[in-house]
Tab-separated table of C-alpha atoms and ligand atoms in Angstrom:
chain	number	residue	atom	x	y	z
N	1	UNK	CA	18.051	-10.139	22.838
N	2	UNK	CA	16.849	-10.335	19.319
N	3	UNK	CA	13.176	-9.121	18.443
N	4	UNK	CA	11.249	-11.317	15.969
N	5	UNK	CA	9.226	-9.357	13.842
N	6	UNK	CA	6.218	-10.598	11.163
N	7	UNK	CA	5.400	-8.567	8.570
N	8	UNK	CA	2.614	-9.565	6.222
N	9	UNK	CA	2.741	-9.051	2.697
N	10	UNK	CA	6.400	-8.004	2.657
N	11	UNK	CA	6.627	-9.295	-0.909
N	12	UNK	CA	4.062	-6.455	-2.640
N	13	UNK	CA	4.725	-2.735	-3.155
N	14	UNK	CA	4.220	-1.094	0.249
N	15	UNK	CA	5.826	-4.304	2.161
N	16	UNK	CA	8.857	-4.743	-0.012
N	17	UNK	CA	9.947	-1.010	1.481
N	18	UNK	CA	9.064	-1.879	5.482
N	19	UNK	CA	10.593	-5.077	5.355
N	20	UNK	CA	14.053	-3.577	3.498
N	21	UNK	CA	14.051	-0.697	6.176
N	22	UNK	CA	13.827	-2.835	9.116
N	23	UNK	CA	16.229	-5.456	8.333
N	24	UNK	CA	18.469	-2.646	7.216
N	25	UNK	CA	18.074	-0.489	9.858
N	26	UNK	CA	17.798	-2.632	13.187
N	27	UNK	CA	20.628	-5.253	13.338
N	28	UNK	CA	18.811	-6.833	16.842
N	29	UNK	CA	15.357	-7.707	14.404
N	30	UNK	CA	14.697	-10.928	13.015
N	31	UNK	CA	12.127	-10.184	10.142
N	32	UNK	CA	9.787	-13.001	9.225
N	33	UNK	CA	8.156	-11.815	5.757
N	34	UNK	CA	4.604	-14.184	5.290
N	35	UNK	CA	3.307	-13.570	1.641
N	36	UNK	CA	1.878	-15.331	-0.327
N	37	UNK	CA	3.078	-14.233	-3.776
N	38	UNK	CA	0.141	-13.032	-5.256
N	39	UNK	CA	-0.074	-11.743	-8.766
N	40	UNK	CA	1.011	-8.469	-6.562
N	41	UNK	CA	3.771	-10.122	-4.556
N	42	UNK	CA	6.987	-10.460	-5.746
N	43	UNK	CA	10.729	-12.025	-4.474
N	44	UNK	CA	11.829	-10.096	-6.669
N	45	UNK	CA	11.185	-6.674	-4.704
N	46	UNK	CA	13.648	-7.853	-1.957
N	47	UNK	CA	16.452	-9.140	-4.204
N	48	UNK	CA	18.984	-6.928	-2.291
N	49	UNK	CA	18.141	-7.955	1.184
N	50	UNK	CA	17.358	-11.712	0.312
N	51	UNK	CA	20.727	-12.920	1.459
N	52	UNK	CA	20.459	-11.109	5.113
N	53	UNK	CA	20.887	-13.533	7.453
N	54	UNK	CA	17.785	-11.639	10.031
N	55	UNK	CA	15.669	-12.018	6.904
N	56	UNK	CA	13.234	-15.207	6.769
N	57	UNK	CA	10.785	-15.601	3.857
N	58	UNK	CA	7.933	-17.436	4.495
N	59	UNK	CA	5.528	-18.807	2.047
N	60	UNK	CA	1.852	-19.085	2.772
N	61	UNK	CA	-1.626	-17.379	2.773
N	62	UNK	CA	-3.232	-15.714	6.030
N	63	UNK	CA	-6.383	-17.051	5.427
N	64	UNK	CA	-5.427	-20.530	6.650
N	65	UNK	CA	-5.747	-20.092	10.066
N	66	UNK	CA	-4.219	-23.632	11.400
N	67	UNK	CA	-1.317	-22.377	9.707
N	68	UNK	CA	-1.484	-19.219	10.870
N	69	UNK	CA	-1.420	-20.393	14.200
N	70	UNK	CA	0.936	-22.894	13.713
N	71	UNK	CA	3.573	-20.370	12.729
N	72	UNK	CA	3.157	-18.062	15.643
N	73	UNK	CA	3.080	-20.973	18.098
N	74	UNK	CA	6.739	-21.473	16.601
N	75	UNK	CA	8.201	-18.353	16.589
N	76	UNK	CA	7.300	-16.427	19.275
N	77	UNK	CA	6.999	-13.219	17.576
N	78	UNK	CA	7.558	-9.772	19.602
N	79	UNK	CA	5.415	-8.030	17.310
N	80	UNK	CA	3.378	-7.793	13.910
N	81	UNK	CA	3.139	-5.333	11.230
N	82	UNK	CA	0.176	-6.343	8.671
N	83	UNK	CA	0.418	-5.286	5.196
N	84	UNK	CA	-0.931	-8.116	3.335
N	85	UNK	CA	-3.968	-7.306	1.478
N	86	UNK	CA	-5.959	-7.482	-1.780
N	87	UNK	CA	-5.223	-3.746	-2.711
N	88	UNK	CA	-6.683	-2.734	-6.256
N	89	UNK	CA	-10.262	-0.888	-6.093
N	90	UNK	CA	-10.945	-1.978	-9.796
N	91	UNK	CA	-10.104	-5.880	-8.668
N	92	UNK	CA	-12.564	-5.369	-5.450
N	93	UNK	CA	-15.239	-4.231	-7.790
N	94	UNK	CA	-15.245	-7.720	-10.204
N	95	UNK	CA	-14.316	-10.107	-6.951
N	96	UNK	CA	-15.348	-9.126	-3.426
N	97	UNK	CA	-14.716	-12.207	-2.439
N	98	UNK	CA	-11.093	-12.261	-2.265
N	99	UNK	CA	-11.387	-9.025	-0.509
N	100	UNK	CA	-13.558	-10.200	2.278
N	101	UNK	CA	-11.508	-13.326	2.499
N	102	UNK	CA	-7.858	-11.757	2.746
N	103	UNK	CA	-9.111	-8.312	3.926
N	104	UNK	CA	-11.156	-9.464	6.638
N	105	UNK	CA	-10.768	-13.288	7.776
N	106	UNK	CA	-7.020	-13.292	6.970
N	107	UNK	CA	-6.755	-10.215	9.826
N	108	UNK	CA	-9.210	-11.801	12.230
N	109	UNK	CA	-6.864	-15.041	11.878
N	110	UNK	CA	-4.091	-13.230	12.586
N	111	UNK	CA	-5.654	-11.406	15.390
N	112	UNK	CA	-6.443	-14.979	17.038
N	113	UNK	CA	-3.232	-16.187	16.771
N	114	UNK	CA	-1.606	-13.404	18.061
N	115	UNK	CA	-3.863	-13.159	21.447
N	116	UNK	CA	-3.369	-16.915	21.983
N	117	UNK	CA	0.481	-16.504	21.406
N	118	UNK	CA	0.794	-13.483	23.659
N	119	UNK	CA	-1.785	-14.212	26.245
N	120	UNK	CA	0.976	-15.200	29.298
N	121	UNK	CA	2.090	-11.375	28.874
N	122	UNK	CA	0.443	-8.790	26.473
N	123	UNK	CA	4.002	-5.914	27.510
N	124	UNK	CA	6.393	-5.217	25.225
N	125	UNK	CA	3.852	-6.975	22.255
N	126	UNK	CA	2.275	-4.511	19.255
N	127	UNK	CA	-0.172	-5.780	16.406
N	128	UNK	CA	0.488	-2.682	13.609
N	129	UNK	CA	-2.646	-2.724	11.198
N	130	UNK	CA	-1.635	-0.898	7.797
N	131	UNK	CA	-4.663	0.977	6.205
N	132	UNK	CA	-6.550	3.161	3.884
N	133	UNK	CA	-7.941	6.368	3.915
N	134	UNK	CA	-10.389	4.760	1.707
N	135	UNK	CA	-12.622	3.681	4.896
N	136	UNK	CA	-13.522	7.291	5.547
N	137	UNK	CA	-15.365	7.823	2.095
N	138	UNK	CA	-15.404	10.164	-0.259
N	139	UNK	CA	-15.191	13.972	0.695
N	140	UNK	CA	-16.891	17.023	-1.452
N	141	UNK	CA	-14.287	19.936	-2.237
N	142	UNK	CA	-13.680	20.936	1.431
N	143	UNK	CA	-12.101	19.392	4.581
N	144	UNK	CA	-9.747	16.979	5.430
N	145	UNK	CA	-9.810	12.619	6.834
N	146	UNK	CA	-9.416	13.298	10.485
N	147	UNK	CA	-8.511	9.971	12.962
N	148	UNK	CA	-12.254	11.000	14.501
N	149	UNK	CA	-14.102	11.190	11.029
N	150	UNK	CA	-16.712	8.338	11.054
N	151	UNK	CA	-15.997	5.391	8.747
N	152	UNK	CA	-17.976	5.533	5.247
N	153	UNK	CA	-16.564	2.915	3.105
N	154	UNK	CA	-18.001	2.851	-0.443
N	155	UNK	CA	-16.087	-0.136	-2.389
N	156	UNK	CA	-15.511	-3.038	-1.617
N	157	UNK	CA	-11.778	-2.826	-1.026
N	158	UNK	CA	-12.817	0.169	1.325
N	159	UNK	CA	-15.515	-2.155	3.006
N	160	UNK	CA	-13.107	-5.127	3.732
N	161	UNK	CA	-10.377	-2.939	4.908
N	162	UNK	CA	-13.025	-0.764	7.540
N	163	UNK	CA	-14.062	-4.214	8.535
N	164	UNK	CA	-10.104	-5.184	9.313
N	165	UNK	CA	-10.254	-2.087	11.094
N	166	UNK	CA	-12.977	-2.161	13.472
N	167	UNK	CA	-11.928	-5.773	14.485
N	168	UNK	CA	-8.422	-4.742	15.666
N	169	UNK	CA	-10.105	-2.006	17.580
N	170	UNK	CA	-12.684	-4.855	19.032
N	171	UNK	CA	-9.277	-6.876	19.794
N	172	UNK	CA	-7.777	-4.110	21.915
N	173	UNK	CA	-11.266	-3.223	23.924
N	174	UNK	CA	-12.598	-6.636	24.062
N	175	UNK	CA	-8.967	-8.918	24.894
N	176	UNK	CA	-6.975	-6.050	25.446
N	177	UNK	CA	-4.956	-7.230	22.717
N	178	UNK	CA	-2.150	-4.040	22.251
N	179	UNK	CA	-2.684	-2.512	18.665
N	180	UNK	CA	-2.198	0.523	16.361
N	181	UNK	CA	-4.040	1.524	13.407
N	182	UNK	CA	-2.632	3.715	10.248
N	183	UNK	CA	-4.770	5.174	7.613
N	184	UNK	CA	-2.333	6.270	5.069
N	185	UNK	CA	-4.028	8.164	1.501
N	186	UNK	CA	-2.456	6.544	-2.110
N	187	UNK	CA	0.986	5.673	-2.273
N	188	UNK	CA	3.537	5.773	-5.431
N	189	UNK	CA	7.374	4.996	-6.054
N	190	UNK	CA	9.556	1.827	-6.550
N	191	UNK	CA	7.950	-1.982	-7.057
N	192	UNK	CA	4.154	-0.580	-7.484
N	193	UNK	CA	2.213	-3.014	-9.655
N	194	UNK	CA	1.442	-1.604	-13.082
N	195	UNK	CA	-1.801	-1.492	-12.573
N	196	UNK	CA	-2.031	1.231	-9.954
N	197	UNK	CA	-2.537	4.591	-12.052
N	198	UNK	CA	1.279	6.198	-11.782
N	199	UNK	CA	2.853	2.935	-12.519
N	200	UNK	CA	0.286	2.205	-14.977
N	201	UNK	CA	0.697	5.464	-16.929
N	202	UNK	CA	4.512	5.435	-16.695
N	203	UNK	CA	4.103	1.706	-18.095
N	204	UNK	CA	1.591	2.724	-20.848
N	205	UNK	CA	3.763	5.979	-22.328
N	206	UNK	CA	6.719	4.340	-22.487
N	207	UNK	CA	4.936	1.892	-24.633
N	208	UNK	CA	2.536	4.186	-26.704
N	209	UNK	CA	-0.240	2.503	-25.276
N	210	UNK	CA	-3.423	4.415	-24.762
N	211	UNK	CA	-3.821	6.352	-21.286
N	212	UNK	CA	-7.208	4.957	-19.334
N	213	UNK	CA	-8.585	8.438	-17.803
N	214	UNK	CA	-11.863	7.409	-15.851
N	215	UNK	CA	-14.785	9.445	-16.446
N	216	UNK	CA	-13.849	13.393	-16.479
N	217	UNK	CA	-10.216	12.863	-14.857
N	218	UNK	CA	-11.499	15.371	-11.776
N	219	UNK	CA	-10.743	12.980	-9.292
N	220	UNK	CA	-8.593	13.705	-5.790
N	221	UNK	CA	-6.082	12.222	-4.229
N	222	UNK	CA	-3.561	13.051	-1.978
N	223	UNK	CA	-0.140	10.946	-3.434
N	224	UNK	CA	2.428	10.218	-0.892
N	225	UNK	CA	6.199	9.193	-1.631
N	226	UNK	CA	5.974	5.245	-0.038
N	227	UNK	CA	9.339	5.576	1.390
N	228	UNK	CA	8.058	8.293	3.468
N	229	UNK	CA	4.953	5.881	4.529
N	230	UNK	CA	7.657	3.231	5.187
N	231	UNK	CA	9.435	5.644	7.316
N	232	UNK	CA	5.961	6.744	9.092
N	233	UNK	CA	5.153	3.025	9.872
N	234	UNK	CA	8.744	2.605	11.410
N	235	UNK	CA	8.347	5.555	13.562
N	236	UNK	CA	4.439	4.401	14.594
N	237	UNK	CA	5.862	0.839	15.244
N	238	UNK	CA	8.303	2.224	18.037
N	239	UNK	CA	7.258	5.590	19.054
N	240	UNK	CA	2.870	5.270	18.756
N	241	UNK	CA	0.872	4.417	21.399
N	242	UNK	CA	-1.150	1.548	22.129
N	243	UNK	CA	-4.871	1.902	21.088
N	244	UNK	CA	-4.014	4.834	18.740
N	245	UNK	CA	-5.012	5.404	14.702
N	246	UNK	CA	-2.806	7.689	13.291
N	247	UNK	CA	-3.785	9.336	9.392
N	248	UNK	CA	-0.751	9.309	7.381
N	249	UNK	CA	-1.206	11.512	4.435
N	250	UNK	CA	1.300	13.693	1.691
N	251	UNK	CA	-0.217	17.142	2.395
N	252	UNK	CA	-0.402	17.123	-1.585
N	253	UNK	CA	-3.290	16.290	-3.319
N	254	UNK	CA	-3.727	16.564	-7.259
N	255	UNK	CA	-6.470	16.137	-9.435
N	256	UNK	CA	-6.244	12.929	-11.290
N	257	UNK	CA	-5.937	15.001	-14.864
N	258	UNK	CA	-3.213	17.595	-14.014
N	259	UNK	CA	-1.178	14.827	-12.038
N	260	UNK	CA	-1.238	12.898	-15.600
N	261	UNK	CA	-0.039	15.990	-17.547
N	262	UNK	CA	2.479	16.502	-15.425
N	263	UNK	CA	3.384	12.743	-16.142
N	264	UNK	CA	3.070	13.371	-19.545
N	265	UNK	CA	5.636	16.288	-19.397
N	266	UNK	CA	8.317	14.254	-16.984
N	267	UNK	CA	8.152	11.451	-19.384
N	268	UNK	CA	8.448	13.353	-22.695
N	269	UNK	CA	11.697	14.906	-20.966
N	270	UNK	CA	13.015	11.571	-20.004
N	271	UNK	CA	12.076	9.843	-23.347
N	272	UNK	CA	13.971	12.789	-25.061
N	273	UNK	CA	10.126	13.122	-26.984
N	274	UNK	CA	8.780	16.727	-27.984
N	275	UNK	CA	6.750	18.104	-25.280
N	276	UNK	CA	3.337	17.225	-25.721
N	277	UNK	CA	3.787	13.831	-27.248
N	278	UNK	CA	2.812	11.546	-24.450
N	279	UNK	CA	-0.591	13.565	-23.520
N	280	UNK	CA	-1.886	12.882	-27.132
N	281	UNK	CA	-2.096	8.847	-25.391
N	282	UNK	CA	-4.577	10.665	-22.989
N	283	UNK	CA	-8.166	8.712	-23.478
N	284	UNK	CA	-11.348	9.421	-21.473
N	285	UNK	CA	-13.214	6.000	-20.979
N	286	UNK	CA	-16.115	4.545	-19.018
N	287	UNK	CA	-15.796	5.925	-14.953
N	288	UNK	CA	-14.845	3.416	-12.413
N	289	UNK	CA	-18.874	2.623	-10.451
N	290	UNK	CA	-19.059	4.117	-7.467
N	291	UNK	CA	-15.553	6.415	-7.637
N	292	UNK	CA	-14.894	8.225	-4.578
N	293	UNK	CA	-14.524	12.060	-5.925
N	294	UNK	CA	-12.093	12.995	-3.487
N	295	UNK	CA	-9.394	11.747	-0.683
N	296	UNK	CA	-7.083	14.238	1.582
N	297	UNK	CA	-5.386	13.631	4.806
N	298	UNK	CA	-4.797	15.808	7.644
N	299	UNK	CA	-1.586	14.464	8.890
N	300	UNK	CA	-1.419	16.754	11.811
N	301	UNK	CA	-1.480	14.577	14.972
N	302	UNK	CA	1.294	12.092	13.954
N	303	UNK	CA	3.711	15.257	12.846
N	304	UNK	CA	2.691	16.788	15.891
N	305	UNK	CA	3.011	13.392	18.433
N	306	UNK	CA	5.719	11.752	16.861
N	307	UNK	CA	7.528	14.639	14.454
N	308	UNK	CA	6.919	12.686	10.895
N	309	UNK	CA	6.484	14.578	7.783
N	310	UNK	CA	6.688	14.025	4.116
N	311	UNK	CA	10.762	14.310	2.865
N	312	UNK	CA	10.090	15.005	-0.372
N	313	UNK	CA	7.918	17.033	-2.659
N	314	UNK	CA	5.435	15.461	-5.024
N	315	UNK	CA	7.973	16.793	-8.732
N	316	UNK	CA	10.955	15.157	-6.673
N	317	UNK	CA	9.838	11.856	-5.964
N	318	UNK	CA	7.722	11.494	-9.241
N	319	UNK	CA	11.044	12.261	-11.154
N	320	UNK	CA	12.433	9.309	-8.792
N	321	UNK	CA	9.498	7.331	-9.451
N	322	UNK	CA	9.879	7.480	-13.741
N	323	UNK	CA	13.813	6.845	-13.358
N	324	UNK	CA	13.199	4.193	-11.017
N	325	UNK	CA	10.878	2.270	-13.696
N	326	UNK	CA	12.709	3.553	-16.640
N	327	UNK	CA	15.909	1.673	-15.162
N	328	UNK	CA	13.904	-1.407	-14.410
N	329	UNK	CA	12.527	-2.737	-17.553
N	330	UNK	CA	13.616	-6.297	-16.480
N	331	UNK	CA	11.287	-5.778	-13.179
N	332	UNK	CA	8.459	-4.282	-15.299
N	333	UNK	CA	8.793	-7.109	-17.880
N	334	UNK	CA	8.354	-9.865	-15.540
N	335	UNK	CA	5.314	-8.453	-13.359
N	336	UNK	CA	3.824	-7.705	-16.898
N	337	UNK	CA	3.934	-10.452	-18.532
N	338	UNK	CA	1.108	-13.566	-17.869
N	339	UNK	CA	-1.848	-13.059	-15.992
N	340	UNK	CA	-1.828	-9.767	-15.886
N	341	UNK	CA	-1.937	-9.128	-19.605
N	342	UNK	CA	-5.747	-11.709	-19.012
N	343	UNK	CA	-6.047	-8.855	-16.159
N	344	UNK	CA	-5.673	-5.870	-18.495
N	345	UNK	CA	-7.552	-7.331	-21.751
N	346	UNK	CA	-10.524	-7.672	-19.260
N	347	UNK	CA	-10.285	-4.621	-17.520
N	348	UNK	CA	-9.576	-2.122	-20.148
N	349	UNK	CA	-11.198	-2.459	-23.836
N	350	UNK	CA	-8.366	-0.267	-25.332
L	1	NAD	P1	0.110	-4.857	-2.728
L	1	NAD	O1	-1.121	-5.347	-3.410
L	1	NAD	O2	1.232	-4.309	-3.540
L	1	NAD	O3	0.739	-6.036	-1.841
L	1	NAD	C1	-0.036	-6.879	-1.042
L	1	NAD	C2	0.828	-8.069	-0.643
L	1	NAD	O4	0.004	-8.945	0.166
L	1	NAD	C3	1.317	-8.911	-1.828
L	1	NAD	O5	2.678	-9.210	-1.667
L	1	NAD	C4	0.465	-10.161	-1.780
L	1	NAD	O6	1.121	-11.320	-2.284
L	1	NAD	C5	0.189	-10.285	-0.280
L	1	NAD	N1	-1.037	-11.038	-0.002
L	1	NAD	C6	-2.260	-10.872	-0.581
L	1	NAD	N2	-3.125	-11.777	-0.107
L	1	NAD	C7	-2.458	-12.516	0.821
L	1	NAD	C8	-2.821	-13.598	1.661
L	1	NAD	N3	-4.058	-14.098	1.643
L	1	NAD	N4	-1.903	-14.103	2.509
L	1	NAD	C9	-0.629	-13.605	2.530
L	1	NAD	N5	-0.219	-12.592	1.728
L	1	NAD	C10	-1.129	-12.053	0.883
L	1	NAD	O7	-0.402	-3.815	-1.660
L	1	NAD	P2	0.269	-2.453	-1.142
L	1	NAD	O8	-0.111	-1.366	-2.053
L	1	NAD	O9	1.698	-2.699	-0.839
L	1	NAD	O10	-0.545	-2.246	0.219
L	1	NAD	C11	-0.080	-2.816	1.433
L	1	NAD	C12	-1.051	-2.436	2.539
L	1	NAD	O11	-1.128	-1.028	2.657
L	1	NAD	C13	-2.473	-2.936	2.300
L	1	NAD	O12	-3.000	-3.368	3.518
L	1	NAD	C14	-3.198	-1.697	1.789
L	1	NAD	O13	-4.575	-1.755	2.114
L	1	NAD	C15	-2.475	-0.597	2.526
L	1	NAD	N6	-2.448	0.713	1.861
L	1	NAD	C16	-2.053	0.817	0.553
L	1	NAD	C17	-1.991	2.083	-0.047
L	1	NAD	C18	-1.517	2.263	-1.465
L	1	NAD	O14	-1.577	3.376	-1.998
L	1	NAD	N7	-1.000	1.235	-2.133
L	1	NAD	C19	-2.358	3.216	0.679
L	1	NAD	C20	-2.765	3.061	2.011
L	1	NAD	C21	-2.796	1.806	2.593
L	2	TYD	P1	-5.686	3.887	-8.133
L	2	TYD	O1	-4.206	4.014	-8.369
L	2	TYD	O2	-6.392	2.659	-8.588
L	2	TYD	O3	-5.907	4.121	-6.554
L	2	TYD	P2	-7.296	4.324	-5.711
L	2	TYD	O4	-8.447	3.984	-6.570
L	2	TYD	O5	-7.110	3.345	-4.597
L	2	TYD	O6	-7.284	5.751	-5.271
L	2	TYD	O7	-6.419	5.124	-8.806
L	2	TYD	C1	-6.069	6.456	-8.489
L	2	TYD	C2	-7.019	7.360	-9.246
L	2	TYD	O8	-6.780	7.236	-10.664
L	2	TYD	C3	-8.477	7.003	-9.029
L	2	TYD	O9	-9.261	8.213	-9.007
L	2	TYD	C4	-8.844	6.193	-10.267
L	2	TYD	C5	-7.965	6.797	-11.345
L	2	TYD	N1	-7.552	5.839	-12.398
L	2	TYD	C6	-7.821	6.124	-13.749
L	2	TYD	O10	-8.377	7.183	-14.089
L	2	TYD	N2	-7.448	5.203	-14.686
L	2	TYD	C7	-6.848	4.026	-14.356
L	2	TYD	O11	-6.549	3.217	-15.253
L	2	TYD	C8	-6.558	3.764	-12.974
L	2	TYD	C9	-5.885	2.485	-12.551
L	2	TYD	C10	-6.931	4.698	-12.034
């Protein structure tokens, strides 16, 4: 028998590359993708799969919760992956709001809806909740985000998604409800919205537009390949157990600075441009308030439990990552043109 499958938020960056994988790789799924086409969502992301005949697109915004219920009471879905989100830090910090909203009543609605759909027979159901390692805080130049380090949230977009968090947990010890939680560190690759810092930059060089370095550029993260987090959240979906948070996380973390330069050099080589052209864009401006210092994952109990690890290293799939955006102009055109030029006057006085 077929499985139906929701995924929210299936149109935006992380979404676009669950939803492809899954109708690609399981011909018994019917996907359901709910989005609703924020500035950060985007048809476009799915053009090759949009004619499957498993694939459904449905329009519409998880914080309407008659809706919300309405379209579970019709479909009868097997189980739920939730991506959809308000995702930028920089956005959370000018309009909680939206955050709390999406982040937070748009998981509790879907939470409802799927208790009261599944309540004749929990087996066989799994609510997947996609998050950050943002909701652990900020670390100082040792250690590692372990699935047992207490939650310390510290923006806003960390705050809503810890509160998402702690009520799918409440779900599963309160109703039972069977869930998993992932805490996955930043992301790059295909279909990331320009205003994320690698598609950002790669925008910005090719352009000879100045490059926004927050405050001293000494910053931490830990950048993982999002076809590898797709790949993860496939594996979690089928082989995780109920009740579990897993930490998804690159093993790779780079300073904010040297990851640019880097940058710099892959995109002076591609742009056939002497070396050392595209750092001179480099420009130090105002630091974001409150910036977490430093993110890193320790990855160890879902490569040890389920076998995952990173398939690529960090030069690899940044090379992928430039070719990918140098090839799609058309795709970068679109997504920049409109609001979020409003979006980038505002945010950016450069
Ligand atoms: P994104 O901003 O690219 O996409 C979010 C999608 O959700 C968009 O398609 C948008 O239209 C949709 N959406 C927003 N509000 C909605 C609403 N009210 N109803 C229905 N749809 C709505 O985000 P992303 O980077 O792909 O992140 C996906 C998930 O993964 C998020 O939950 C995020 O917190 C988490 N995550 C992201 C990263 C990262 O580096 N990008 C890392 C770890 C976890
Ligand atoms: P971002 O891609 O926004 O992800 P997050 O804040 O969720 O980690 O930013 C990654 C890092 O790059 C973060 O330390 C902030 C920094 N950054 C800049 O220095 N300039 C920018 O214009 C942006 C968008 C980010």
């Amino acid at each position: 028998m077929a499985k139906k499958i929701l995924i929210t938020g299936g149109a935006g960056f992380i979404g676009s590359h669950v939803v492809r994988r899954m109708v690609n790789n399981y011909p018994d799924y019917i996907i359901y993708n709910l989005d609703k086409l924020t500035y950060a969502g985007n048809l476009e992301n799915l053009r090759d799969i949009e004619d499957n005949e498993r694939y459904n697109f449905v329009l519409g915004d998880i914080v309407d919760a008659g809706f919300i219920n309405e379209l579970f009471a019709k479909h009868s879905f097997d189980g739920v992956i939730h991506l959809a989100a308000e995702s930028h830090v920089d956005r959370s910090i000018t309009n909680p709001l939206e955050f709390i909203m999406t982040n937070v009543v748009g998981t509790v609605n879907l939470l409802n809806a799927a208790k009261e759909a599944w309540k004749e027979q929990y087996g066989g159901k799994l609510f997947y909740h996609v998050s950050t390692d943002e909701v652990y805080g900020s670390l100082g130049e040792e250690g590692l985000f372990q699935e047992t380090t207490p939650y310390d949230p510290r923006s806003p977009y960390s705050a809503s998604k810890a509160s998402s968090d702690h009520f799918v947990r409440a779900y599963e010890n309160t109703y039972g409800l069977p869930i998993i939680v992932s805490n996955c560190s930043n992301n790059y690759g295909s279909y990331q919205f320009p205003e994320k810092l690698i598609p950002l930059f790669i925008h910005n060089i090719r352009n000879n537009k100045p490059l926004p370095v927050y405050g001293d550029g000494k910053y931490t993260r830990d950048w993982l390949w999002v076809e590898d987090h797709a790949a993860a959240i496939d594996l979690i979906f089928h082989k995780g157990k109920n009740g579990e948070t897993y930490n998804i996380g690159g093993f790779n973390e780079w300073q904010n600075i040297d990851l640019i330069r880097v940058l710099c050099t892959v995109m002076d080589k591609k742009l056939n441009r002497a070396p050392g052209t595209s750092e001179q864009l480099i420009t130090y401006i105002k630091d974001r308030p409150g910036h977490d210092k430093r993110y890193a994952i320790d990855a160890t109990k879902l490569n040890q439990e389920l076998g995952w690890k990173p398939s690529l290293q960090f030069e690899e799939g940044l090379e992928k990552t430039v070719d990918w955006y140098l090839n799609n102009e058309e795709w970068l055109n679109h997504v920049t043109s409109g609001a979020y030029k409003n979006y980038y006057s505002k945010q950016y006085q450069i």
